[in-house]
mmCIF file of C-alpha atoms and ligand atoms in Angstrom:
data_model
loop_
_atom_site.group_PDB
_atom_site.id
_atom_site.type_symbol
_atom_site.label_atom_id
_atom_site.label_comp_id
_atom_site.label_asym_id
_atom_site.label_seq_id
_atom_site.Cartn_x
_atom_site.Cartn_y
_atom_site.Cartn_z
ATOM 1 C CA MET A 211 0.453 -0.657 -0.162
ATOM 2 C CA ASN A 212 3.357 1.924 0.833
ATOM 3 C CA GLU A 213 4.100 1.516 -1.907
ATOM 4 C CA LEU A 214 1.124 2.820 -4.897
ATOM 5 C CA VAL A 215 1.721 5.260 -2.583
ATOM 6 C CA ASN A 216 4.859 7.072 -2.783
ATOM 7 C CA LYS A 217 4.533 6.627 -6.559
ATOM 8 C CA PHE A 218 1.594 8.938 -5.866
ATOM 9 C CA ASP A 219 3.321 10.689 -4.617
ATOM 10 C CA HIS A 220 5.822 11.037 -6.042
ATOM 11 C CA ILE A 221 4.342 11.052 -10.229
ATOM 12 C CA ARG A 222 1.942 14.904 -8.660
ATOM 13 C CA GLN A 223 6.099 16.052 -8.083
ATOM 14 C CA GLU A 224 7.804 15.038 -11.221
ATOM 15 C CA ALA A 225 4.403 16.451 -13.247
ATOM 16 C CA VAL A 226 4.090 19.460 -11.398
ATOM 17 C CA ALA A 227 7.817 20.134 -12.290
ATOM 18 C CA ALA A 228 7.982 19.417 -16.017
ATOM 19 C CA LEU A 229 4.645 21.328 -16.556
ATOM 20 C CA SER A 230 5.938 23.896 -14.378
ATOM 21 C CA GLU A 231 8.581 24.457 -17.373
ATOM 22 C CA ALA A 232 6.776 24.643 -19.907
ATOM 23 C CA ARG A 233 7.209 26.940 -22.755
ATOM 24 C CA ASP A 234 4.440 26.004 -25.036
ATOM 25 C CA GLN A 235 1.749 25.473 -25.402
ATOM 26 C CA ALA A 236 1.786 21.953 -27.267
ATOM 27 C CA ALA A 237 4.434 20.972 -24.884
ATOM 28 C CA VAL A 238 0.914 21.634 -21.841
ATOM 29 C CA GLU A 239 -0.705 20.335 -23.958
ATOM 30 C CA ALA A 240 1.979 17.274 -24.229
ATOM 31 C CA LEU A 241 1.997 16.886 -20.243
ATOM 32 C CA LYS A 242 -1.305 16.790 -19.728
ATOM 33 C CA VAL A 243 -2.490 13.700 -22.034
ATOM 34 C CA HIS A 244 0.908 12.475 -20.443
ATOM 35 C CA TYR A 245 -0.187 11.950 -17.297
ATOM 36 C CA LEU A 246 -3.458 12.914 -17.528
ATOM 37 C CA GLY A 247 -4.582 11.446 -20.611
ATOM 38 C CA ARG A 248 -6.916 8.254 -20.464
ATOM 39 C CA LYS A 249 -3.918 6.118 -21.059
ATOM 40 C CA GLY A 250 -2.097 8.408 -19.073
ATOM 41 C CA VAL A 251 0.618 8.033 -16.075
ATOM 42 C CA ILE A 252 -2.242 8.200 -12.817
ATOM 43 C CA PRO A 253 -5.406 6.948 -14.639
ATOM 44 C CA GLY A 254 -3.008 4.346 -14.469
ATOM 45 C CA LEU A 255 -1.796 4.357 -10.600
ATOM 46 C CA PHE A 256 -6.004 4.464 -10.186
ATOM 47 C CA ARG A 257 -5.853 1.128 -12.364
ATOM 48 C CA GLU A 258 -3.298 0.399 -9.981
ATOM 49 C CA MET A 259 -5.030 0.407 -6.642
ATOM 50 C CA GLY A 260 -8.090 -2.249 -8.023
ATOM 51 C CA GLY A 261 -5.758 -4.672 -6.688
ATOM 52 C CA LEU A 262 -5.601 -3.744 -3.535
ATOM 53 C CA PRO A 263 -7.898 -5.065 -0.282
ATOM 54 C CA PRO A 264 -10.529 -3.222 0.545
ATOM 55 C CA GLN A 265 -10.340 -1.007 3.753
ATOM 56 C CA GLN A 266 -6.815 0.467 1.954
ATOM 57 C CA ARG A 267 -8.313 1.620 -0.972
ATOM 58 C CA PRO A 268 -10.623 4.904 0.353
ATOM 59 C CA GLN A 269 -6.642 6.370 1.779
ATOM 60 C CA VAL A 270 -4.681 5.045 -1.398
ATOM 61 C CA GLY A 271 -7.634 7.070 -3.155
ATOM 62 C CA GLN A 272 -7.574 10.378 -0.879
ATOM 63 C CA THR A 273 -3.237 10.619 -2.020
ATOM 64 C CA ALA A 274 -4.751 8.931 -5.611
ATOM 65 C CA ASN A 275 -7.464 12.135 -5.542
ATOM 66 C CA GLN A 276 -4.360 14.605 -4.198
ATOM 67 C CA CYS A 277 -2.487 13.722 -7.162
ATOM 68 C CA LYS A 278 -4.872 14.153 -9.484
ATOM 69 C CA ASN A 279 -5.864 17.806 -8.495
ATOM 70 C CA GLN A 280 -3.243 18.681 -8.235
ATOM 71 C CA VAL A 281 -2.134 17.845 -11.486
ATOM 72 C CA GLN A 282 -4.513 19.322 -13.242
ATOM 73 C CA ALA A 283 -3.955 22.929 -10.975
ATOM 74 C CA ALA A 284 -0.731 22.376 -12.729
ATOM 75 C CA VAL A 285 -1.820 21.726 -16.027
ATOM 76 C CA ASP A 286 -4.396 24.849 -15.998
ATOM 77 C CA GLU A 287 -1.373 27.908 -14.180
ATOM 78 C CA ALA A 288 0.502 26.136 -17.552
ATOM 79 C CA LEU A 289 -2.473 26.536 -20.169
ATOM 80 C CA ALA A 290 -3.109 29.999 -19.080
ATOM 81 C CA ARG A 291 1.111 31.529 -18.728
ATOM 82 C CA VAL A 292 1.474 30.019 -22.563
ATOM 83 C CA THR A 293 -1.820 31.401 -24.025
ATOM 84 C CA SER A 294 -1.273 35.303 -22.122
ATOM 85 C CA GLY A 295 1.463 36.436 -24.533
ATOM 86 C CA GLY A 296 4.394 36.681 -22.499
ATOM 87 C CA GLY A 297 4.078 39.328 -21.204
ATOM 88 C CA GLY A 298 1.813 40.129 -17.754
ATOM 89 C CA GLY A 299 0.952 37.778 -14.998
ATOM 90 C CA GLY A 300 3.243 34.592 -15.838
ATOM 91 C CA ASP A 301 7.340 34.180 -13.576
ATOM 92 C CA ALA A 302 8.926 36.358 -15.192
ATOM 93 C CA ALA A 303 11.806 34.709 -13.761
ATOM 94 C CA ALA A 304 10.798 31.864 -15.952
ATOM 95 C CA GLU A 305 10.205 33.606 -18.682
ATOM 96 C CA LEU A 306 13.774 35.249 -18.889
ATOM 97 C CA ASP A 307 15.418 33.464 -21.638
ATOM 98 C CA VAL A 308 19.201 34.116 -20.884
ATOM 99 C CA THR A 309 20.793 32.652 -23.316
ATOM 100 C CA MET A 310 17.945 35.609 -26.606
ATOM 101 C CA PRO A 311 20.788 37.789 -28.608
ATOM 102 C CA GLY A 312 20.165 41.129 -26.781
ATOM 103 C CA ARG A 313 18.949 43.492 -29.184
ATOM 104 C CA ARG A 314 20.784 44.907 -31.570
ATOM 105 C CA ARG A 315 20.406 49.454 -30.780
ATOM 106 C CA ARG A 316 22.072 52.086 -34.406
ATOM 107 C CA ILE A 317 24.011 54.629 -33.411
ATOM 108 C CA GLY A 318 22.877 57.647 -35.145
ATOM 109 C CA LEU A 319 25.161 58.447 -38.669
ATOM 110 C CA LYS A 320 25.589 61.672 -40.208
ATOM 111 C CA HIS A 321 24.106 63.191 -42.748
ATOM 112 C CA PRO A 322 25.706 62.614 -46.748
ATOM 113 C CA VAL A 323 25.194 66.407 -46.487
ATOM 114 C CA SER A 324 27.017 67.199 -43.019
ATOM 115 C CA GLN A 325 29.728 65.114 -43.498
ATOM 116 C CA VAL A 326 30.682 66.413 -47.007
ATOM 117 C CA MET A 327 30.197 69.972 -44.931
ATOM 118 C CA ASP A 328 32.320 68.547 -42.197
ATOM 119 C CA ASP A 329 35.253 67.420 -44.738
ATOM 120 C CA ALA A 330 35.141 70.941 -46.603
ATOM 121 C CA ILE A 331 35.730 73.252 -43.076
ATOM 122 C CA ASP A 332 38.593 70.575 -42.011
ATOM 123 C CA ILE A 333 40.599 71.015 -45.404
ATOM 124 C CA PHE A 334 39.503 74.852 -45.323
ATOM 125 C CA ARG A 335 40.676 75.044 -42.086
ATOM 126 C CA ARG A 336 43.907 73.171 -42.186
ATOM 127 C CA MET A 337 44.746 76.008 -44.629
ATOM 128 C CA GLY A 338 43.474 78.861 -42.150
ATOM 129 C CA PHE A 339 40.466 79.235 -42.786
ATOM 130 C CA VAL A 340 37.859 80.061 -39.756
ATOM 131 C CA ALA A 341 34.557 78.905 -39.611
ATOM 132 C CA ALA A 342 32.015 81.905 -40.171
ATOM 133 C CA ASP A 343 28.114 81.993 -38.880
ATOM 134 C CA GLY A 344 25.306 84.723 -40.554
ATOM 135 C CA PRO A 345 21.380 84.876 -40.392
ATOM 136 C CA ASP A 346 19.350 82.270 -42.536
ATOM 137 C CA LEU A 347 16.848 85.548 -42.860
ATOM 138 C CA GLU A 348 18.399 87.904 -44.198
ATOM 139 C CA THR A 349 18.108 92.120 -45.653
ATOM 140 C CA GLU A 350 18.176 92.572 -49.354
ATOM 141 C CA TYR A 351 20.788 94.635 -48.798
ATOM 142 C CA HIS A 352 23.191 92.217 -47.558
ATOM 143 C CA ASN A 353 21.616 89.198 -49.403
ATOM 144 C CA PHE A 354 22.089 91.639 -52.705
ATOM 145 C CA ASP A 355 22.501 95.629 -52.815
ATOM 146 C CA ALA A 356 26.547 95.816 -50.043
ATOM 147 C CA LEU A 357 27.155 92.366 -52.461
ATOM 148 C CA ASN A 358 26.812 94.500 -56.005
ATOM 149 C CA THR A 359 23.824 93.443 -56.922
ATOM 150 C CA PRO A 360 20.885 95.607 -59.334
ATOM 151 C CA ALA A 361 18.263 96.233 -58.253
ATOM 152 C CA ASP A 362 17.146 94.531 -62.012
ATOM 153 C CA HIS A 363 18.557 91.337 -61.689
ATOM 154 C CA PRO A 364 16.508 88.198 -62.211
ATOM 155 C CA SER A 365 18.189 87.347 -58.663
ATOM 156 C CA ARG A 366 15.520 89.185 -57.227
ATOM 157 C CA ASP A 367 12.156 88.093 -58.751
ATOM 158 C CA VAL A 368 9.764 86.862 -56.635
ATOM 159 C CA GLN A 369 9.586 84.306 -58.517
ATOM 160 C CA ASP A 370 13.599 83.128 -56.906
ATOM 161 C CA THR A 371 13.487 84.988 -53.730
ATOM 162 C CA PHE A 372 11.756 83.862 -50.880
ATOM 163 C CA TYR A 373 10.336 87.300 -49.559
ATOM 164 C CA LEU A 374 8.578 88.128 -45.861
ATOM 165 C CA PRO A 375 6.021 90.775 -45.600
ATOM 166 C CA ASP A 376 8.172 94.140 -43.753
ATOM 167 C CA GLY A 377 10.807 92.505 -47.033
ATOM 168 C CA ARG A 378 13.465 90.389 -44.947
ATOM 169 C CA LEU A 379 14.127 87.466 -47.377
ATOM 170 C CA LEU A 380 15.826 83.689 -47.224
ATOM 171 C CA ARG A 381 18.916 84.031 -48.425
ATOM 172 C CA THR A 382 19.441 82.969 -51.711
ATOM 173 C CA GLN A 383 22.965 82.519 -51.079
ATOM 174 C CA THR A 384 26.367 82.182 -48.281
ATOM 175 C CA SER A 385 27.910 85.281 -49.970
ATOM 176 C CA PRO A 386 25.760 87.944 -47.575
ATOM 177 C CA VAL A 387 27.414 86.476 -45.248
ATOM 178 C CA GLN A 388 31.205 88.248 -46.347
ATOM 179 C CA VAL A 389 29.494 91.321 -45.705
ATOM 180 C CA ARG A 390 28.880 90.998 -43.129
ATOM 181 C CA VAL A 391 32.191 89.351 -41.407
ATOM 182 C CA MET A 392 34.131 92.793 -43.029
ATOM 183 C CA GLU A 393 31.266 95.341 -41.981
ATOM 184 C CA ASN A 394 32.484 93.483 -37.996
ATOM 185 C CA ARG A 395 36.511 92.941 -38.599
ATOM 186 C CA PRO A 396 39.115 94.480 -40.662
ATOM 187 C CA PRO A 397 40.787 92.650 -42.645
ATOM 188 C CA PRO A 398 43.281 90.335 -43.632
ATOM 189 C CA LEU A 399 40.713 87.601 -43.034
ATOM 190 C CA ARG A 400 39.511 84.151 -43.645
ATOM 191 C CA ILE A 401 36.688 82.387 -44.074
ATOM 192 C CA VAL A 402 34.218 79.913 -44.315
ATOM 193 C CA CYS A 403 31.007 80.676 -43.967
ATOM 194 C CA PRO A 404 28.422 76.986 -44.069
ATOM 195 C CA GLY A 405 24.649 77.412 -43.586
ATOM 196 C CA ARG A 406 22.262 76.603 -45.942
ATOM 197 C CA CYS A 407 20.065 78.931 -48.754
ATOM 198 C CA TYR A 408 16.759 78.891 -49.983
ATOM 199 C CA ARG A 409 15.195 79.923 -54.015
ATOM 200 C CA ARG A 410 11.470 79.616 -55.439
ATOM 201 C CA ASP A 411 12.934 76.223 -57.677
ATOM 202 C CA THR A 412 10.843 73.531 -58.814
ATOM 203 C CA PRO A 413 12.029 70.565 -57.298
ATOM 204 C CA ASP A 414 14.297 68.318 -60.162
ATOM 205 C CA ALA A 415 16.826 66.128 -59.884
ATOM 206 C CA THR A 416 19.377 68.329 -59.142
ATOM 207 C CA HIS A 417 17.282 71.472 -57.549
ATOM 208 C CA ALA A 418 15.781 71.298 -54.561
ATOM 209 C CA MET A 419 13.855 74.174 -52.753
ATOM 210 C CA ASN A 420 16.087 74.108 -49.914
ATOM 211 C CA PHE A 421 20.394 73.180 -50.097
ATOM 212 C CA HIS A 422 23.513 74.123 -48.306
ATOM 213 C CA GLN A 423 26.381 76.473 -50.107
ATOM 214 C CA ILE A 424 29.809 76.261 -48.680
ATOM 215 C CA GLU A 425 30.824 80.492 -49.110
ATOM 216 C CA GLY A 426 34.627 81.440 -48.734
ATOM 217 C CA LEU A 427 36.243 84.520 -48.236
ATOM 218 C CA TYR A 428 40.320 85.806 -48.280
ATOM 219 C CA VAL A 429 41.538 88.788 -48.209
ATOM 220 C CA ASP A 430 44.695 90.385 -47.925
ATOM 221 C CA ARG A 431 47.279 92.458 -49.991
ATOM 222 C CA HIS A 432 48.326 90.899 -53.017
ATOM 223 C CA VAL A 433 45.947 88.198 -53.184
ATOM 224 C CA SER A 434 45.741 87.451 -56.463
ATOM 225 C CA LEU A 435 44.043 84.248 -59.076
ATOM 226 C CA ALA A 436 46.570 82.075 -58.784
ATOM 227 C CA ASP A 437 45.861 82.393 -54.875
ATOM 228 C CA LEU A 438 42.768 80.633 -54.999
ATOM 229 C CA LYS A 439 43.216 78.357 -58.193
ATOM 230 C CA ALA A 440 46.028 76.565 -55.563
ATOM 231 C CA THR A 441 43.644 77.017 -53.056
ATOM 232 C CA MET A 442 40.573 75.427 -54.995
ATOM 233 C CA THR A 443 43.214 72.908 -55.828
ATOM 234 C CA LEU A 444 44.396 71.454 -53.462
ATOM 235 C CA PHE A 445 40.819 71.193 -51.745
ATOM 236 C CA ALA A 446 39.810 68.901 -54.576
ATOM 237 C CA HIS A 447 43.049 66.620 -53.791
ATOM 238 C CA GLU A 448 42.231 67.489 -50.668
ATOM 239 C CA LEU A 449 38.523 65.616 -51.045
ATOM 240 C CA LEU A 450 38.312 63.904 -54.006
ATOM 241 C CA GLY A 451 41.865 62.305 -54.438
ATOM 242 C CA PRO A 452 44.771 63.872 -55.882
ATOM 243 C CA ARG A 453 44.271 62.553 -59.643
ATOM 244 C CA VAL A 454 41.054 65.068 -59.875
ATOM 245 C CA ARG A 455 41.673 67.559 -62.102
ATOM 246 C CA VAL A 456 40.635 71.363 -61.616
ATOM 247 C CA ARG A 457 39.224 73.041 -64.135
ATOM 248 C CA PHE A 458 38.020 77.020 -64.607
ATOM 249 C CA ARG A 459 35.791 78.759 -67.026
ATOM 250 C CA PRO A 460 34.985 82.678 -66.975
ATOM 251 C CA HIS A 461 31.336 83.712 -66.117
ATOM 252 C CA PHE A 462 29.661 86.432 -64.588
ATOM 253 C CA PHE A 463 28.532 86.879 -61.263
ATOM 254 C CA PRO A 464 27.597 91.049 -59.325
ATOM 255 C CA PHE A 465 30.728 90.358 -56.857
ATOM 256 C CA THR A 466 32.911 89.394 -58.414
ATOM 257 C CA GLU A 467 35.461 90.292 -60.790
ATOM 258 C CA PRO A 468 36.662 88.905 -62.385
ATOM 259 C CA SER A 469 34.157 85.862 -61.592
ATOM 260 C CA LEU A 470 34.783 82.141 -62.806
ATOM 261 C CA GLU A 471 33.594 78.888 -62.541
ATOM 262 C CA TYR A 472 35.053 75.956 -61.714
ATOM 263 C CA ASP A 473 34.824 72.624 -62.785
ATOM 264 C CA PHE A 474 35.944 68.978 -61.352
ATOM 265 C CA SER A 475 36.973 66.520 -63.117
ATOM 266 C CA CYS A 476 34.477 63.369 -63.192
ATOM 267 C CA ILE A 477 35.497 60.769 -60.070
ATOM 268 C CA MET A 478 33.172 58.798 -61.647
ATOM 269 C CA CYS A 479 34.721 58.332 -65.533
ATOM 270 C CA GLY A 480 38.058 59.973 -64.709
ATOM 271 C CA GLY A 481 37.370 62.200 -67.169
ATOM 272 C CA ASP A 482 36.352 60.201 -70.199
ATOM 273 C CA GLY A 483 32.795 61.122 -70.034
ATOM 274 C CA CYS A 484 29.757 58.705 -68.347
ATOM 275 C CA ARG A 485 26.000 59.564 -67.683
ATOM 276 C CA ILE A 486 27.037 61.421 -64.404
ATOM 277 C CA CYS A 487 28.812 64.237 -66.286
ATOM 278 C CA LYS A 488 26.886 64.262 -69.522
ATOM 279 C CA ASN A 489 30.029 62.688 -71.430
ATOM 280 C CA SER A 490 31.751 66.316 -70.370
ATOM 281 C CA GLY A 491 34.303 65.140 -67.892
ATOM 282 C CA TRP A 492 33.691 67.379 -65.854
ATOM 283 C CA LEU A 493 31.665 68.545 -62.876
ATOM 284 C CA GLU A 494 29.968 71.965 -62.237
ATOM 285 C CA ILE A 495 30.658 72.607 -58.382
ATOM 286 C CA SER A 496 31.197 76.551 -57.753
ATOM 287 C CA GLY A 497 31.410 79.686 -58.799
ATOM 288 C CA ALA A 498 33.498 81.947 -58.032
ATOM 289 C CA GLY A 499 35.898 85.309 -58.294
ATOM 290 C CA MET A 500 37.714 88.260 -56.575
ATOM 291 C CA VAL A 501 36.469 90.335 -54.979
ATOM 292 C CA ASP A 502 34.724 92.678 -56.576
ATOM 293 C CA PRO A 503 35.892 96.527 -54.908
ATOM 294 C CA ALA A 504 32.165 97.832 -54.997
ATOM 295 C CA VAL A 505 31.840 95.161 -52.625
ATOM 296 C CA PHE A 506 34.367 96.390 -50.708
ATOM 297 C CA HIS A 507 33.829 100.008 -50.641
ATOM 298 C CA ALA A 508 29.969 98.424 -49.562
ATOM 299 C CA VAL A 509 31.709 97.276 -46.097
ATOM 300 C CA GLY A 510 34.103 100.412 -45.751
ATOM 301 C CA TYR A 511 38.083 98.483 -47.313
ATOM 302 C CA ASP A 512 40.158 100.687 -48.874
ATOM 303 C CA SER A 513 40.105 98.325 -52.218
ATOM 304 C CA GLU A 514 43.002 100.195 -53.451
ATOM 305 C CA GLN A 515 44.381 98.077 -49.862
ATOM 306 C CA TRP A 516 42.902 95.226 -49.725
ATOM 307 C CA THR A 517 42.543 92.341 -52.884
ATOM 308 C CA GLY A 518 40.476 88.663 -52.181
ATOM 309 C CA TYR A 519 39.473 85.839 -53.513
ATOM 310 C CA ALA A 520 35.648 84.467 -52.946
ATOM 311 C CA PHE A 521 33.416 81.450 -53.800
ATOM 312 C CA GLY A 522 30.426 79.393 -52.911
ATOM 313 C CA MET A 523 29.937 75.737 -54.218
ATOM 314 C CA GLY A 524 26.925 74.003 -53.502
ATOM 315 C CA VAL A 525 27.217 70.993 -51.187
ATOM 316 C CA GLU A 526 24.934 68.635 -51.889
ATOM 317 C CA ARG A 527 26.299 68.799 -55.658
ATOM 318 C CA ILE A 528 29.400 67.775 -54.177
ATOM 319 C CA ALA A 529 27.397 64.513 -52.649
ATOM 320 C CA MET A 530 26.417 63.662 -55.095
ATOM 321 C CA ILE A 531 29.676 63.178 -56.928
ATOM 322 C CA ARG A 532 31.067 62.061 -53.693
ATOM 323 C CA TYR A 533 28.938 58.590 -53.379
ATOM 324 C CA ALA A 534 27.035 59.082 -56.461
ATOM 325 C CA ILE A 535 24.023 60.285 -55.655
ATOM 326 C CA GLY A 536 21.573 60.644 -59.005
ATOM 327 C CA ASP A 537 18.564 62.507 -57.377
ATOM 328 C CA ILE A 538 19.163 65.096 -54.842
ATOM 329 C CA ARG A 539 15.636 64.736 -53.395
ATOM 330 C CA LEU A 540 17.155 61.573 -52.522
ATOM 331 C CA LEU A 541 19.327 62.993 -49.484
ATOM 332 C CA TYR A 542 15.757 65.020 -47.781
ATOM 333 C CA GLU A 543 13.675 61.553 -48.016
ATOM 334 C CA ASN A 544 14.946 60.723 -45.308
ATOM 335 C CA ASP A 545 14.534 57.072 -45.995
ATOM 336 C CA MET A 546 16.904 54.667 -43.309
ATOM 337 C CA ARG A 547 17.482 52.386 -45.893
ATOM 338 C CA PHE A 548 19.513 55.283 -47.836
ATOM 339 C CA LEU A 549 20.891 57.020 -44.938
ATOM 340 C CA ARG A 550 22.315 54.870 -43.648
ATOM 341 C CA GLN A 551 25.042 53.476 -46.851
ATOM 342 C CA PHE A 552 26.997 56.554 -45.801
ATOM 343 C CA ASN A 553 28.568 55.464 -43.668
HETATM 344 N N1 DAH B 714 26.964 83.181 -54.532
HETATM 345 C C1 DAH B 714 26.837 82.271 -55.467
HETATM 346 C C2 DAH B 714 25.639 81.820 -56.168
HETATM 347 O O1 DAH B 714 24.849 81.690 -55.147
HETATM 348 C C3 DAH B 714 27.680 81.355 -56.033
HETATM 349 C C4 DAH B 714 28.613 82.131 -56.144
HETATM 350 C C5 DAH B 714 30.269 82.967 -57.000
HETATM 351 C C6 DAH B 714 29.109 82.999 -54.596
HETATM 352 C C7 DAH B 714 31.012 83.578 -57.204
HETATM 353 C C8 DAH B 714 30.874 82.928 -54.465
HETATM 354 C C9 DAH B 714 31.248 84.314 -55.661
HETATM 355 O O2 DAH B 714 30.905 84.110 -53.291
HETATM 356 O O3 DAH B 714 32.911 84.591 -55.838
HETATM 357 O O4 DAH B 714 25.728 80.789 -57.699
#
């Protein structure tokens, strides 16, 4: 008789322990069938009771019923736990799987436009330029008048410039920072001004209403066009590699005389001609020139004593060349699958 009581006790402990460790519903169901099913372990023990002398049956029967009830309760509890979705109610310690891999947190990275801007500023800093800053909301005077831009110049048109009701505007270029710096500091100076610019352009693959420029200004005695060419060539080599060639073309800007535009040889095809450079072998980077005496007069610099060069380059343009991006709009869609590539 004791032997059967012991068996019931043993099975009860074994079943309760197994059920408390069951991870999912299938495991619980399997244990239920194993212990309580029609051909299961516990009904089997009940059948063994049939062989006992009648006077012993009540006592063993009590243990047997306790065993069955407790295992049934353990089944119910285990089922509730595995079907509760793992959160809240269950036994947190039992659910914790220490072998599970951790969740990786992504580290933020610099936007390609910021990367180019930071790298460019770093290169100019090594050449002795310091960074300067100006407001996005500008006066017409700083954005146009002081830069020798005639009143009827097409760039002033409301079709090209965002004007505020009070007459101020969203700067169309970073050149007004030149004016602000010269108004406040005596020559000589050497500055770069990175910043956001705004134009009423219709967005397409190469135009955005909102883009970035890096402006440069160098004022000293006896500054020449040769200095500008040397600086720009060194900049190209530092930013894009020593094989890049630089080409200067005559151009016109109101605030420089002479004015020029400069191109880098296409880094995709090495200058042979491809889709990116539209088969010309060259990529247009920036405008530049020798500061017009009229600009020096506007800020009170003596143009007989001081000379200077200035340049203004499009940051998105350079980013698109550097990373072979075919459409400027991709830079501003904030699609992480796109941005993650530029690490
Ligand atoms: N501000 C001009 C533009 O937006 C670029 C530029 C040309 C800047 C010549 C300069 C410069 O400083 O000297 O197209």
